Amino acid sequence: MQARALAKYLRVSWRKVRKYTDLVKNMSYKEAHTMLKLSPSRGANMLARVMESAVANLIAKNKNIDEDTVKIESVIVNEGPVLKRWKPRARGRADRIRKRTCHIEVVVSGEEIKK
């Protein structure tokens, strides 16, 4: 059985989150979650939170899911809209500040407990 979670418009650059996608693909949930929580990056923390949501969605769908068998099927990180701001500089100039956002989608799967 599969479940997914989607987080949109997160205030972190998609490049900073995408570093961790290849590391957690096809890993068990517990290993991936531990690895991401130990990472100091904000992007890793946000990815871990979306993974927690996906697992909660899976358990809400089917109460007989064994949490030890939950596996990360896919992680997709896409670029979101860019918030453009201006910073005043010397001599009447202005620099552009680009605050990037991203969308994260996590798909997990798990097996039911055999009775």
mmCIF file of C-alpha atoms in Angstrom:
data_model
loop_
_atom_site.group_PDB
_atom_site.id
_atom_site.type_symbol
_atom_site.label_atom_id
_atom_site.label_comp_id
_atom_site.label_asym_id
_atom_site.label_seq_id
_atom_site.Cartn_x
_atom_site.Cartn_y
_atom_site.Cartn_z
ATOM 1 C CA MET A 1 0.000 0.000 0.000
ATOM 2 C CA GLN A 2 1.241 3.492 -0.817
ATOM 3 C CA ALA A 3 0.640 6.962 0.563
ATOM 4 C CA ARG A 4 2.036 10.365 -0.267
ATOM 5 C CA ALA A 5 2.586 13.747 1.299
ATOM 6 C CA LEU A 6 3.059 17.047 -0.474
ATOM 7 C CA ALA A 7 4.449 20.258 1.014
ATOM 8 C CA LYS A 8 4.343 23.373 -1.137
ATOM 9 C CA TYR A 9 5.897 26.833 -0.955
ATOM 10 C CA LEU A 10 8.554 25.910 1.608
ATOM 11 C CA ARG A 11 11.003 28.755 2.252
ATOM 12 C CA VAL A 12 14.189 26.888 1.424
ATOM 13 C CA SER A 13 15.997 26.621 -1.887
ATOM 14 C CA TRP A 14 15.227 23.502 -3.914
ATOM 15 C CA ARG A 15 18.960 22.969 -4.442
ATOM 16 C CA LYS A 16 19.525 22.605 -0.711
ATOM 17 C CA VAL A 17 16.792 19.975 -0.395
ATOM 18 C CA ARG A 18 17.587 18.043 -3.563
ATOM 19 C CA LYS A 19 21.006 17.097 -2.150
ATOM 20 C CA TYR A 20 19.266 14.669 0.192
ATOM 21 C CA THR A 21 16.812 13.062 -2.235
ATOM 22 C CA ASP A 22 19.248 10.540 -3.708
ATOM 23 C CA LEU A 23 20.427 9.588 -0.224
ATOM 24 C CA VAL A 24 16.985 8.600 1.073
ATOM 25 C CA LYS A 25 15.428 6.984 -2.011
ATOM 26 C CA ASN A 26 14.726 3.260 -1.535
ATOM 27 C CA MET A 27 15.789 3.408 2.127
ATOM 28 C CA SER A 28 13.708 2.245 5.029
ATOM 29 C CA TYR A 29 11.839 5.052 6.746
ATOM 30 C CA LYS A 30 13.635 4.674 10.076
ATOM 31 C CA GLU A 31 17.133 4.865 8.543
ATOM 32 C CA ALA A 32 16.262 7.832 6.340
ATOM 33 C CA HIS A 33 14.521 9.708 9.148
ATOM 34 C CA THR A 34 17.465 9.206 11.527
ATOM 35 C CA MET A 35 19.948 10.357 8.902
ATOM 36 C CA LEU A 36 17.959 13.487 8.043
ATOM 37 C CA LYS A 37 17.331 14.450 11.669
ATOM 38 C CA LEU A 38 21.073 14.287 12.407
ATOM 39 C CA SER A 39 21.869 16.586 9.501
ATOM 40 C CA PRO A 40 22.264 20.280 10.402
ATOM 41 C CA SER A 41 20.622 21.502 7.169
ATOM 42 C CA ARG A 42 17.211 23.214 7.191
ATOM 43 C CA GLY A 43 16.372 21.438 3.950
ATOM 44 C CA ALA A 44 17.007 18.031 5.518
ATOM 45 C CA ASN A 45 14.761 18.938 8.443
ATOM 46 C CA MET A 46 11.918 19.961 6.108
ATOM 47 C CA LEU A 47 12.318 16.760 4.086
ATOM 48 C CA ALA A 48 12.140 14.731 7.317
ATOM 49 C CA ARG A 49 8.913 16.502 8.298
ATOM 50 C CA VAL A 50 7.304 15.705 4.925
ATOM 51 C CA MET A 51 8.392 12.064 5.323
ATOM 52 C CA GLU A 52 6.756 11.956 8.774
ATOM 53 C CA SER A 53 3.545 13.268 7.222
ATOM 54 C CA ALA A 54 3.632 10.618 4.476
ATOM 55 C CA VAL A 55 4.053 7.831 7.039
ATOM 56 C CA ALA A 56 1.198 9.256 9.127
ATOM 57 C CA ASN A 57 -0.975 9.295 5.987
ATOM 58 C CA LEU A 58 -0.064 5.654 5.310
ATOM 59 C CA ILE A 59 -0.972 4.586 8.843
ATOM 60 C CA ALA A 60 -4.218 6.600 8.686
ATOM 61 C CA LYS A 61 -5.145 4.770 5.470
ATOM 62 C CA ASN A 62 -4.521 1.339 6.967
ATOM 63 C CA LYS A 63 -4.089 0.731 10.694
ATOM 64 C CA ASN A 64 -2.438 -2.671 10.093
ATOM 65 C CA ILE A 65 0.755 -1.217 8.609
ATOM 66 C CA ASP A 66 3.981 -2.283 10.305
ATOM 67 C CA GLU A 67 6.102 0.863 10.713
ATOM 68 C CA ASP A 68 9.327 -1.175 10.484
ATOM 69 C CA THR A 69 8.509 -2.185 6.890
ATOM 70 C CA VAL A 70 7.808 1.341 5.618
ATOM 71 C CA LYS A 71 10.049 2.237 2.697
ATOM 72 C CA ILE A 72 10.627 5.496 0.811
ATOM 73 C CA GLU A 73 9.458 4.906 -2.768
ATOM 74 C CA SER A 74 10.137 8.308 -4.313
ATOM 75 C CA VAL A 75 11.103 11.834 -3.353
ATOM 76 C CA ILE A 76 10.443 14.702 -5.760
ATOM 77 C CA VAL A 77 11.707 18.226 -5.122
ATOM 78 C CA ASN A 78 10.591 20.918 -7.552
ATOM 79 C CA GLU A 79 11.310 24.599 -7.778
ATOM 80 C CA GLY A 80 8.604 26.884 -6.434
ATOM 81 C CA PRO A 81 7.964 30.553 -7.109
ATOM 82 C CA VAL A 82 10.685 33.067 -6.289
ATOM 83 C CA LEU A 83 9.927 35.989 -3.972
ATOM 84 C CA LYS A 84 11.762 39.037 -5.299
ATOM 85 C CA ARG A 85 12.848 41.731 -2.886
ATOM 86 C CA TRP A 86 15.031 44.828 -3.230
ATOM 87 C CA LYS A 87 17.921 45.877 -1.011
ATOM 88 C CA PRO A 88 18.965 49.537 -1.155
ATOM 89 C CA ARG A 89 22.630 50.131 -1.990
ATOM 90 C CA ALA A 90 24.921 53.119 -2.310
ATOM 91 C CA ARG A 91 24.367 55.909 -4.852
ATOM 92 C CA GLY A 92 20.675 55.179 -5.356
ATOM 93 C CA ARG A 93 21.175 51.660 -6.648
ATOM 94 C CA ALA A 94 19.319 48.545 -5.561
ATOM 95 C CA ASP A 95 20.269 44.870 -5.484
ATOM 96 C CA ARG A 96 17.756 42.123 -6.090
ATOM 97 C CA ILE A 97 17.261 39.513 -3.376
ATOM 98 C CA ARG A 98 15.737 36.269 -4.628
ATOM 99 C CA LYS A 99 14.053 34.242 -1.895
ATOM 100 C CA ARG A 100 13.586 30.794 -3.406
ATOM 101 C CA THR A 101 10.886 28.297 -2.500
ATOM 102 C CA CYS A 102 10.342 24.622 -3.254
ATOM 103 C CA HIS A 103 7.699 21.900 -3.371
ATOM 104 C CA ILE A 104 8.460 18.467 -1.855
ATOM 105 C CA GLU A 105 6.525 15.263 -2.586
ATOM 106 C CA VAL A 106 7.288 12.001 -0.763
ATOM 107 C CA VAL A 107 5.731 8.615 -1.599
ATOM 108 C CA VAL A 108 6.073 5.777 0.929
ATOM 109 C CA SER A 109 4.928 2.172 0.901
ATOM 110 C CA GLY A 110 4.506 -0.408 3.622
ATOM 111 C CA GLU A 111 3.358 -3.951 4.210
ATOM 112 C CA GLU A 112 0.449 -5.031 6.346
ATOM 113 C CA ILE A 113 0.988 -7.031 9.522
ATOM 114 C CA LYS A 114 0.192 -10.700 8.914
ATOM 115 C CA LYS A 115 -2.265 -12.113 11.432
#
